[in-house]
Coordinates of C-alpha atoms in Angstrom, one line a residue:
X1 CA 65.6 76.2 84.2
X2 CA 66.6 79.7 84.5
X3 CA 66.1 82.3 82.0
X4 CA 67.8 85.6 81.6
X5 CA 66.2 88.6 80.3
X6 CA 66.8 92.5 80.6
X7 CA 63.2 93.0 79.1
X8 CA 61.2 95.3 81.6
X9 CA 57.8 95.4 82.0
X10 CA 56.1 99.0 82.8
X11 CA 55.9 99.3 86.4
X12 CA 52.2 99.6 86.9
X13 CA 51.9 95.9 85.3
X14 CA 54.7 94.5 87.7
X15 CA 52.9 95.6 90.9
X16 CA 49.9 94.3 89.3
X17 CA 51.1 90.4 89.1
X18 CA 53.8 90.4 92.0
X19 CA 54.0 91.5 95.3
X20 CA 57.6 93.4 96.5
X21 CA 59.5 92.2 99.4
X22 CA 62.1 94.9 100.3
X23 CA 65.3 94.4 102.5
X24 CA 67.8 97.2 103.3
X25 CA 71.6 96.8 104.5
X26 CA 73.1 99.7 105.4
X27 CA 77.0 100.5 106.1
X28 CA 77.9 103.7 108.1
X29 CA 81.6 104.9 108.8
X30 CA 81.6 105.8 112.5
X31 CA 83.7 109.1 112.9
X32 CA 86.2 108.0 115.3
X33 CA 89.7 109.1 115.1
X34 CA 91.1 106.4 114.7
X35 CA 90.5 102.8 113.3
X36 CA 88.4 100.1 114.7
X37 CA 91.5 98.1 115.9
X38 CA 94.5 99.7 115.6
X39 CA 95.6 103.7 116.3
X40 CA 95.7 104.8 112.3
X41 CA 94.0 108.4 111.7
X42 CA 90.2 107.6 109.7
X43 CA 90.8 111.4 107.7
X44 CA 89.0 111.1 104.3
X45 CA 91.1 112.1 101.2
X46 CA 94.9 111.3 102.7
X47 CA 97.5 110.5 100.2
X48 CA 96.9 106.3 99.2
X49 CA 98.1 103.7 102.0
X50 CA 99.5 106.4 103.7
X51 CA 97.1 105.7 107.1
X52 CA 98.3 102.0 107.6
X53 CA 100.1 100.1 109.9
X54 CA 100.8 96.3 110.9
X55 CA 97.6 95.5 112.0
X56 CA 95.5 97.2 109.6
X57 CA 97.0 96.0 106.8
X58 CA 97.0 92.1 108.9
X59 CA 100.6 91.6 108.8
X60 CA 101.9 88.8 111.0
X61 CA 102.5 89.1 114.9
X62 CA 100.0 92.2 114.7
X63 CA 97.0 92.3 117.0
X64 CA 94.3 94.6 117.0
X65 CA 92.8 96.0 120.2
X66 CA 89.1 97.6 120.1
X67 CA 88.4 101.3 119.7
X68 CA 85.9 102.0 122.9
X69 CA 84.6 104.8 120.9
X70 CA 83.0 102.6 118.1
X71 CA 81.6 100.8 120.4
X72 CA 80.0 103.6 122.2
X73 CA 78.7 104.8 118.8
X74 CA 77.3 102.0 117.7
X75 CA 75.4 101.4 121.2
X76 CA 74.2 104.9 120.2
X77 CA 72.8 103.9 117.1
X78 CA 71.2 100.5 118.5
X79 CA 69.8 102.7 121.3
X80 CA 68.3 105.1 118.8
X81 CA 66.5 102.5 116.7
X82 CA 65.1 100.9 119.5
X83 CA 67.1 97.8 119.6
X84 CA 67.9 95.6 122.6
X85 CA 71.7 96.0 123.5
X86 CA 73.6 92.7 124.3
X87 CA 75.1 92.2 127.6
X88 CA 77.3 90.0 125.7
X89 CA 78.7 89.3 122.3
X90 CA 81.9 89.2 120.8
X91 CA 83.4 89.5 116.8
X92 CA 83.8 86.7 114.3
X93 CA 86.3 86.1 111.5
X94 CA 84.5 86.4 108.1
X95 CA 86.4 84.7 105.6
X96 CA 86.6 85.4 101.9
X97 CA 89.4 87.1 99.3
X98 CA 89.4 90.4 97.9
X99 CA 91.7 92.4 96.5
X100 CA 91.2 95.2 98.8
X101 CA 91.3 93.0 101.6
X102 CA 94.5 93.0 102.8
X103 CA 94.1 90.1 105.7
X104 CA 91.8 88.1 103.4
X105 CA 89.2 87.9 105.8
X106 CA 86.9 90.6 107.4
X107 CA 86.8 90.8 111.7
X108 CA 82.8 91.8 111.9
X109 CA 80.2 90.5 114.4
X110 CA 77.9 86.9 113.1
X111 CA 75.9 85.7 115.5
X112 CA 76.5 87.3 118.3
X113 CA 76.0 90.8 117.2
X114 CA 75.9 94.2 119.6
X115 CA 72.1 95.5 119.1
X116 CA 69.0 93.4 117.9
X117 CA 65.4 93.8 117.3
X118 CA 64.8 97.5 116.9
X119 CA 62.3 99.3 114.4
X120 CA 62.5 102.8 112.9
X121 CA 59.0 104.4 112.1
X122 CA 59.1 106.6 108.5
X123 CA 56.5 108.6 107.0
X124 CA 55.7 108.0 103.3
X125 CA 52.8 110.0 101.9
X126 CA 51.2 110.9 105.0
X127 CA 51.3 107.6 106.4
X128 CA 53.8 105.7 109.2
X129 CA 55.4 102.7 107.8
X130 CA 57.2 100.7 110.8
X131 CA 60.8 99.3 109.3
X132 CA 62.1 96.9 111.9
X133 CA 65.6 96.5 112.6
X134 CA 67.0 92.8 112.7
X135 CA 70.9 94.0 114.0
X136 CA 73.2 96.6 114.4
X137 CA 76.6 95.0 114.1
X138 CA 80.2 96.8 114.2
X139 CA 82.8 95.2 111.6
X140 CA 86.2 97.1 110.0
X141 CA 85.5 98.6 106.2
X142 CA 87.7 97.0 103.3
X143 CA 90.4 98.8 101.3
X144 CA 89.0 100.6 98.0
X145 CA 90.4 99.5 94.5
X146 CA 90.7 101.5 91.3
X147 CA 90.0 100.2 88.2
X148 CA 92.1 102.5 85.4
X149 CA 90.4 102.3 82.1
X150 CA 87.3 103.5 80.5
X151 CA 85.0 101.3 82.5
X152 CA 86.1 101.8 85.6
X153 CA 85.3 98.3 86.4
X154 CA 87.7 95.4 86.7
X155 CA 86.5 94.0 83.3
X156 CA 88.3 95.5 80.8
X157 CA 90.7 97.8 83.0
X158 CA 94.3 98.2 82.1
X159 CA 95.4 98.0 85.7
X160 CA 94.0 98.1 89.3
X161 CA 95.2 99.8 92.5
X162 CA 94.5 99.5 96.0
X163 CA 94.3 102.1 98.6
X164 CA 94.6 100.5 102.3
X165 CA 93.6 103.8 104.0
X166 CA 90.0 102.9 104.3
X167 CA 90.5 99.6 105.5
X168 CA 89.5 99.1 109.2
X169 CA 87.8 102.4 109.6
X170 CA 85.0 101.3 111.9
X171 CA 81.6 100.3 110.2
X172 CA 78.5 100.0 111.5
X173 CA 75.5 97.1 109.4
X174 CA 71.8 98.0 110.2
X175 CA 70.2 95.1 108.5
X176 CA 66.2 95.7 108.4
X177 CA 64.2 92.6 108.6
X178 CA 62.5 91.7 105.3
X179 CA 60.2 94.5 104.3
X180 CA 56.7 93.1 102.7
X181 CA 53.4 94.9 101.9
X182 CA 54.9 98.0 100.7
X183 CA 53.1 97.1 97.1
X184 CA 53.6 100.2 94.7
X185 CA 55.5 102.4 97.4
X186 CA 58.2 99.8 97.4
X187 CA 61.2 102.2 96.2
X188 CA 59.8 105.7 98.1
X189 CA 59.5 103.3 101.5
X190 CA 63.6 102.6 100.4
X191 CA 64.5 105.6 100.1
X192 CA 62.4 107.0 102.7
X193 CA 64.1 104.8 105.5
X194 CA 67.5 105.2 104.7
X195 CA 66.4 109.1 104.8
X196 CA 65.6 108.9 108.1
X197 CA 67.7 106.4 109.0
X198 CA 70.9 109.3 107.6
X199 CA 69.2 111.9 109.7
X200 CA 69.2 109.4 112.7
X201 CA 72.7 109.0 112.8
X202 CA 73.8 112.7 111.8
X203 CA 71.5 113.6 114.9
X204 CA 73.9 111.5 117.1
X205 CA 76.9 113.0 115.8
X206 CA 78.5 109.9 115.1
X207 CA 78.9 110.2 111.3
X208 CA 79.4 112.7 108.6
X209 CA 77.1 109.9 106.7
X210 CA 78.1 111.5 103.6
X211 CA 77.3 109.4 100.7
X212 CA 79.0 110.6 98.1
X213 CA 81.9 110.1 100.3
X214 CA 80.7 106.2 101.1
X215 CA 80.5 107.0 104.3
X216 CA 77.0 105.8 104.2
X217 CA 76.4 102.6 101.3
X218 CA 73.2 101.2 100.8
X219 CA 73.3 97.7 100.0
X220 CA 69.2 97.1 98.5
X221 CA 67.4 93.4 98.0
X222 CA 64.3 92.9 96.7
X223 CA 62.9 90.0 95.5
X224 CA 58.8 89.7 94.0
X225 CA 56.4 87.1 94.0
X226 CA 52.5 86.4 92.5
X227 CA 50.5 88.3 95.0
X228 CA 49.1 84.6 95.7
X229 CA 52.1 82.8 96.3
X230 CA 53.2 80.8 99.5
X231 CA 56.3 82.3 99.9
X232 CA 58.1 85.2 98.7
X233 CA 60.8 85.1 95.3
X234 CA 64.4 84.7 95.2
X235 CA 66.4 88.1 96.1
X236 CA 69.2 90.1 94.3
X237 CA 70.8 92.6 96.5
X238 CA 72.3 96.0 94.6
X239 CA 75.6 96.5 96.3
X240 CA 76.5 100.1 97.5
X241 CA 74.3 102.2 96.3
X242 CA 75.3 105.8 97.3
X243 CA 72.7 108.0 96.7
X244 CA 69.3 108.5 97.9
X245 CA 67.8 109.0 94.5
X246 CA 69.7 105.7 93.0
X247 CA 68.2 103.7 96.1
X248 CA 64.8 104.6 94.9
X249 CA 65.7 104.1 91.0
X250 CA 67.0 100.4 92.1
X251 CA 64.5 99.2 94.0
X252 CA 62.0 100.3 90.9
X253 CA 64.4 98.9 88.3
X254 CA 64.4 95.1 90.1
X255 CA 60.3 95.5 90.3
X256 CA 60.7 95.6 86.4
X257 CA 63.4 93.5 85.6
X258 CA 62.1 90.7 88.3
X259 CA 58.9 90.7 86.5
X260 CA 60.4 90.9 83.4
X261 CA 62.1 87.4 84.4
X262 CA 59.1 85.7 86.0
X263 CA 56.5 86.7 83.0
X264 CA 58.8 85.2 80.3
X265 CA 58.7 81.8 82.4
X266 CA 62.3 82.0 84.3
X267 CA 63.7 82.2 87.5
X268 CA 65.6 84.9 89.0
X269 CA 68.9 84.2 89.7
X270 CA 70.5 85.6 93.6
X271 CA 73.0 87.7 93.0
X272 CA 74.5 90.8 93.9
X273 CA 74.3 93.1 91.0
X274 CA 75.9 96.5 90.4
X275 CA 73.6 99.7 89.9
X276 CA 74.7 101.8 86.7
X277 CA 73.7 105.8 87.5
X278 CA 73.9 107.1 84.3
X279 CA 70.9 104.6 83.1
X280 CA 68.9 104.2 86.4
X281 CA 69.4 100.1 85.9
X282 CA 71.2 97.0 87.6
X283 CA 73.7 94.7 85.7
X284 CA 74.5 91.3 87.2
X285 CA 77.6 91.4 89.8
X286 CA 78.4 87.9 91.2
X287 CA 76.8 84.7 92.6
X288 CA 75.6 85.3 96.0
X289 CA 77.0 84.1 99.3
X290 CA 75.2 82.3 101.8
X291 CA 76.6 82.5 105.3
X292 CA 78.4 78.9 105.2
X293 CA 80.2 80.5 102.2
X294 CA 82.7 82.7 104.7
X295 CA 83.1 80.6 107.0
X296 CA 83.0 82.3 110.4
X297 CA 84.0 81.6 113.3
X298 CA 84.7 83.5 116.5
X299 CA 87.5 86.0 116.5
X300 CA 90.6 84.4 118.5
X301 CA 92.7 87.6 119.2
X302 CA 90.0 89.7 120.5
X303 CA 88.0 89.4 124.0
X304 CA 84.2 89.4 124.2
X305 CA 82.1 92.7 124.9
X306 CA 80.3 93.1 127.9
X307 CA 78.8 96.3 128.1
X308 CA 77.5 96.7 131.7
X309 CA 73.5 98.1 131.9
X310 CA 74.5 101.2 134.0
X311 CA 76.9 102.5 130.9
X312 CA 73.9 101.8 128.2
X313 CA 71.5 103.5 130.5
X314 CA 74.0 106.5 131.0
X315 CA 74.8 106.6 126.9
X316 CA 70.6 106.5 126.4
X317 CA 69.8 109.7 128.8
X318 CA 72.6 111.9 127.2
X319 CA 71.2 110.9 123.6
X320 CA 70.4 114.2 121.7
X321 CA 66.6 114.9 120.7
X322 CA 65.8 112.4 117.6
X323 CA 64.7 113.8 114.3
X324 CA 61.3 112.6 114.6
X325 CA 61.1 114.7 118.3
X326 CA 63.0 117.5 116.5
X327 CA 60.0 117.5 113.5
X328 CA 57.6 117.7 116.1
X329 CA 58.7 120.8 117.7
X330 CA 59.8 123.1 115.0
X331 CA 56.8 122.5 113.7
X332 CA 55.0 123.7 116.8
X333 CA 57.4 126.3 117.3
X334 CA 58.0 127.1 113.6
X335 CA 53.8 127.4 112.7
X336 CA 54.6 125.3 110.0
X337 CA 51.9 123.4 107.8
X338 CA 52.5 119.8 106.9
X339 CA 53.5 121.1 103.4
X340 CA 55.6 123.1 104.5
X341 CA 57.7 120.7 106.9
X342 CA 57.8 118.2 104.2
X343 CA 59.4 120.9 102.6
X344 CA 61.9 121.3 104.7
X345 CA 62.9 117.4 105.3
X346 CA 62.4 116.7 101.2
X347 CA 65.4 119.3 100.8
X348 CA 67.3 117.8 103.9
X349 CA 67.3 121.2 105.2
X350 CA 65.8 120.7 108.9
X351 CA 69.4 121.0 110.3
X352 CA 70.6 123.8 108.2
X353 CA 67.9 125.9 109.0
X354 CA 67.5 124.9 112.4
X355 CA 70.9 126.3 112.8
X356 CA 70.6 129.2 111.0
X357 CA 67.2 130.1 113.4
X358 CA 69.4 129.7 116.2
X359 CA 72.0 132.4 114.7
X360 CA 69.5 134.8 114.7
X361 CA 67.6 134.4 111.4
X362 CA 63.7 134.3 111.8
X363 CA 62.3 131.1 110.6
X364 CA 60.0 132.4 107.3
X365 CA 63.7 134.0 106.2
X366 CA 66.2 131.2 106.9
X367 CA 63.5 128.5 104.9
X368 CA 63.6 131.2 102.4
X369 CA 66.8 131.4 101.6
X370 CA 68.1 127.8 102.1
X371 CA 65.1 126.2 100.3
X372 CA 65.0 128.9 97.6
X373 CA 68.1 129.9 96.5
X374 CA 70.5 127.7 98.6
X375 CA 68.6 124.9 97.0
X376 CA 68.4 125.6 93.5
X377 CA 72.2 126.1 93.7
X378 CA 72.9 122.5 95.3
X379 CA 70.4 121.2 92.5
X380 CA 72.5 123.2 89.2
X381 CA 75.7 121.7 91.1
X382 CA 74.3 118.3 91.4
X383 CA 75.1 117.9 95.1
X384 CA 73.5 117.8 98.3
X385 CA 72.1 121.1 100.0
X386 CA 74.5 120.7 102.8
X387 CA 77.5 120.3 100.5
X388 CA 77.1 123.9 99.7
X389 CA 80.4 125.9 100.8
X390 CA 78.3 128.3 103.5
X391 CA 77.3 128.0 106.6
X392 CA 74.0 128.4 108.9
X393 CA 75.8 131.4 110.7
X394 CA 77.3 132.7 107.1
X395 CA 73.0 132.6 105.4
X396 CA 72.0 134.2 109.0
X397 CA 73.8 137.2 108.6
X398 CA 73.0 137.6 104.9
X399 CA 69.4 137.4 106.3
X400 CA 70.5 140.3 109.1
X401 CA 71.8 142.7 106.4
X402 CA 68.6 142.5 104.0
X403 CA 66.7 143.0 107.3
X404 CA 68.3 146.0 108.4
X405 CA 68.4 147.1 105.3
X406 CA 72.0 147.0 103.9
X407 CA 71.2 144.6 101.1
X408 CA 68.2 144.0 99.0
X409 CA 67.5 140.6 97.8
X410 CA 69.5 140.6 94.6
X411 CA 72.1 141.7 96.4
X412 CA 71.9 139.0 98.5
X413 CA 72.1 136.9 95.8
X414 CA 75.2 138.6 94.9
X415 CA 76.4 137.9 98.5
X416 CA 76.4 134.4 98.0
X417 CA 77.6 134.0 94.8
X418 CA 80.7 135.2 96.3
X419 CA 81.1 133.4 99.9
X420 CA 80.1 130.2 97.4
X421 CA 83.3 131.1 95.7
X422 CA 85.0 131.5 98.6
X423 CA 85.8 134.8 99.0
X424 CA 84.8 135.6 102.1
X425 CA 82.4 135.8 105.1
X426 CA 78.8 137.8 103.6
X427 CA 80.8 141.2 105.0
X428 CA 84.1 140.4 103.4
X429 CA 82.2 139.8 100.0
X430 CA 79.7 143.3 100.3
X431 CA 83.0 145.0 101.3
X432 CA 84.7 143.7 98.5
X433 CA 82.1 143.7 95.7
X434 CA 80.6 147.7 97.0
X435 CA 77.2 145.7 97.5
X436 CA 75.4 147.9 100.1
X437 CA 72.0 149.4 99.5
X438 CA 72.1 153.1 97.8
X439 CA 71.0 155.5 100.4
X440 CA 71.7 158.7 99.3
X441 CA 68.7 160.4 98.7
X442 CA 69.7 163.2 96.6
X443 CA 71.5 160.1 94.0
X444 CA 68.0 158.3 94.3
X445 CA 66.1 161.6 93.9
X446 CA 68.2 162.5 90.9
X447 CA 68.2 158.9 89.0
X448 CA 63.7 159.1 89.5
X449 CA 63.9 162.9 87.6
X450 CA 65.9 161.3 85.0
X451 CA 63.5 158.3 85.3
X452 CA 60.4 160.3 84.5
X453 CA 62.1 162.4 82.1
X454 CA 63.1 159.8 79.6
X455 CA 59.8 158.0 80.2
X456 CA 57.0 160.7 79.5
X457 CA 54.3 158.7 78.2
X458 CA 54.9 156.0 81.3
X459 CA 54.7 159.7 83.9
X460 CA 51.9 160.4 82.2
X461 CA 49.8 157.3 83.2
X462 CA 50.7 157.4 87.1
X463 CA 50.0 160.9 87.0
X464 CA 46.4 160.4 86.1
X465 CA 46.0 157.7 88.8
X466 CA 47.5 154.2 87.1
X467 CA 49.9 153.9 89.9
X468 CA 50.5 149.8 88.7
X469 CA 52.4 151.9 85.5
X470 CA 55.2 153.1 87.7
X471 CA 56.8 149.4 87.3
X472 CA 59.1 150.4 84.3
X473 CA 60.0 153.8 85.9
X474 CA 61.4 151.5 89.4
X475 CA 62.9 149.4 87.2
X476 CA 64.7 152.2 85.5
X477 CA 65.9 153.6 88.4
X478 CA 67.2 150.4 89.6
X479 CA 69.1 149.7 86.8
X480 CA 71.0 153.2 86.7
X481 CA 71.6 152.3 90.7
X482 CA 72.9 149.1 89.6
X483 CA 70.5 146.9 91.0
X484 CA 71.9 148.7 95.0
X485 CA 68.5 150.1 95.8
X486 CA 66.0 149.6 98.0
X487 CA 62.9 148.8 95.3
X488 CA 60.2 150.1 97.9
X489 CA 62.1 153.0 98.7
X490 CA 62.3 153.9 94.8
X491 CA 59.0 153.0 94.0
X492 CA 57.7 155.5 97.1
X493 CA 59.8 158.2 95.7
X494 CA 58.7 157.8 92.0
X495 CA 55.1 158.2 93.1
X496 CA 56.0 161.2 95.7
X497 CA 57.6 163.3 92.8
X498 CA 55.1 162.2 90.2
X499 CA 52.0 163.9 92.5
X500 CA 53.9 166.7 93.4
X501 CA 54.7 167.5 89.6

């Protein structure tokens, strides 16, 4: 008997009566030029179907011919998560219909797949949780549909299109192997692997893994089961999930709605279900297929890959230093605290500021301003930190002018506000917007004396040795200087004229 029920129960009470088994599927879109069988350019954002040919699109008499390049990246990958890399495997048919499938079945890898039986280690709350890593298998990305009506799904649309242009852009599946014992951590292990497995595979260059793009989907399962039981529940699996923060909302939403199932007596039903951003829940998507259900079988126009050990070994020595290496060593380099590095990989911002260290910012100034105010912006935009329209080098040489005294802080704020808006390299925007620091002594001189004048009572207390009551004379001066002042340097000539008068 199954029964269906959207009631949740609270999350503490689900962990308490059932025990989480996680399982993560992970889609990246490999940056290659071109496709993963034919010669068609892979750049996001074209005009519809208008990067398709004869053979991605399936049409008859066309044959596809494999992109080296995928396959070096996805040996990359396997390489990086520790995975064993075939000597030999080759790519099945997987059959099924789709709208956005134009050949009505899928070329991807079954059994045979390139990279097995690798693990990536992530830290959750202080502690190393070991993910392991059943495949790493390359396959060619479907088409994208459009729903158009106020859904935006295919129930209750008024029409659908179909753009081609993403199908056969090379893919890469990282399937973990099921993920138990995580208890009450369940969705911050989620989200914390497919963190670090983002930053993995930015490290190697082979992906923008952009998800708001869908260049990096998260497909989640979880299924739950009494902390005594035998063997663990049935699994749903949340299709293409696309944010970091909506894998960690799904997973926690199935805990609830799983238990919600099991303690009213039913069963829950394997699906694939679809997750809903604006209310943090899952609605149910279709019946889940078993493997029999696409029927593979090997891939008759393609040959077999056989990559030899001396190219694997030659791809593994020229891999670049791994996030986890790369934590290490800024934090010994960097003096950072544990705090302070989680920090910096909670706001995604190792990279950025890396970079911006290695334009010449000190360390203390580029966490400053890319954590500070770079982040808060990213945050009131609602998109990631290094989505923002500036560059390391651009927030480096903000960070030279406020050291060499050219801008204060606000005006740096100023800065950015216009090289976000595109005006301009940092100079472009101070030379445009007349940002530089005041330093004209006789102006600065002249605004304090009109400072103290208009503020007698506020003189009076500094003069007889309340020096903390010069604030609202600096901020005077400031504000008659328009903010372009150096605060120290007012606040050192406020005091000098005040003793000598």
């Amino acid at each position: 008997m199954t029964a269906q029920t959207d009631t949740l129960v609270s999350y503490d009470e689900a962990i308490a009566a059932y025990a989480p088994v996680l399982g993560l599927e992970t889609h990246v879109e490999l940056g290659t030029r071109t496709k993963m069988f034919c010669g068609c350019p892979t750049t996001f954002g074209g005009e519809p179907n208008s990067q398709v040919c004869p053979v991605c699109l399936g049409l008859p008499g066309s044959l596809p011919v494999v992109n080296e390049a995928a396959i070096r990246y996805a040996v990359m990958i396997g390489l990086a998560l520790n995975c064993d890399i075939a000597s030999w495997c080759r790519f099945a048919r997987k059959n099924y219909f789709y709208p956005d499938m134009p050949k009505d079945y899928q070329i991807s890898q079954y059994d045979e797949p390139l990279c097995t039986d690798g693990y990536l280690d992530v830290e959750v709350d202080g502690e190393t949780v070991r993910v392991e890593i059943e495949r790493v298998h390359l396959e060619e990305d479907t088409g994208k549909s459009q729903h158009v009506g106020t859904s935006g799904r295919i129930h209750g649309a008024d029409y659908s299109l179909v753009d081609y242009n993403r199908a056969g852009i090379p893919l890469v599946e990282i399937v973990t192997k099921p993920i138990p014992g995580t208890g009450a951590a369940a969705p911050t292990v989620a989200r914390a692997y497919v963190t670090e497995l983002r930053a993995v595979i930015r490290s190697l260059g082979v992906s923008d893994v952009r998800m708001e793009e869908g260049s990096l989907r998260c497909d989640v399962n979880v299924s739950l089961a009494p902390h005594d039981a035998a063997e663990w529940g049935r699994r749903t699996e949340t299709k293409n999930v696309n944010s970091l923060r909506s894998v960690e909302r799904a997973v926690r939403h199935e805990i609830q709605r799983q238990a919600g199932v099991l303690s009213a007596g039913g069963r829950v039903v394997q699906e694939t279900r679809h997750f809903q951003e604006t209310t943090a829940t899952t609605t149910s998507g279709r019946s889940k297929e078993e493997a029999e259900d696409y029927r593979y079988f090997p891939e008759p126009d393609l040959v077999p890959i056989a990559p030899e050990s001396e190219w694997v070994e030659a791809i593994r020595a020229e891999l670049a230093e791994l996030p986890a290496a790369k934590r290490t060593r800024i934090m010994r380099e960097w003096s950072l605290t544990d705090l302070e590095l989680r920090d910096l990989v909670n706001a995604d911002a190792v990279d950025v500021v890396e970079r911006t260290v290695a334009a010449g910012a000190t360390p203390a100034d580029a966490r400053k301003w890319w954590l500070n105010e770079l982040s808060r912006r990213a945050t009131e935009q609602g998109i990631e930190l290094t989505a923002l329209p500036v560059t390391p080098e651009q927030v480096a040489r903000v960070s030279a002018l406020v050291t060499e005294g050219s801008l204060t802080d606000k005006l740096a704020r100023e800065v950015f506000d216009g090289v976000l808006a595109g005006e301009g390299d940092p100079d472009q925007v101070v030379a445009a917007r007349g940002l530089t620091v005041v330093t004209d002594e006789g102006a600065l001189v002249g605004a304090a004396d009109e400072a103290i004048a208009a503020n007698p009572d506020v003189a009076a207390k500094v003069r007889e040795g309340k020096v903390a009551a010069v604030g609202p004379l600096v901020g005077a001066v400031m504000k008659a200087m328009r903010g372009q002042a150096d605060a120290k340097r007012v606040r050192e000539l406020l005091l000098e004229r005040l003793a000598a008068s």
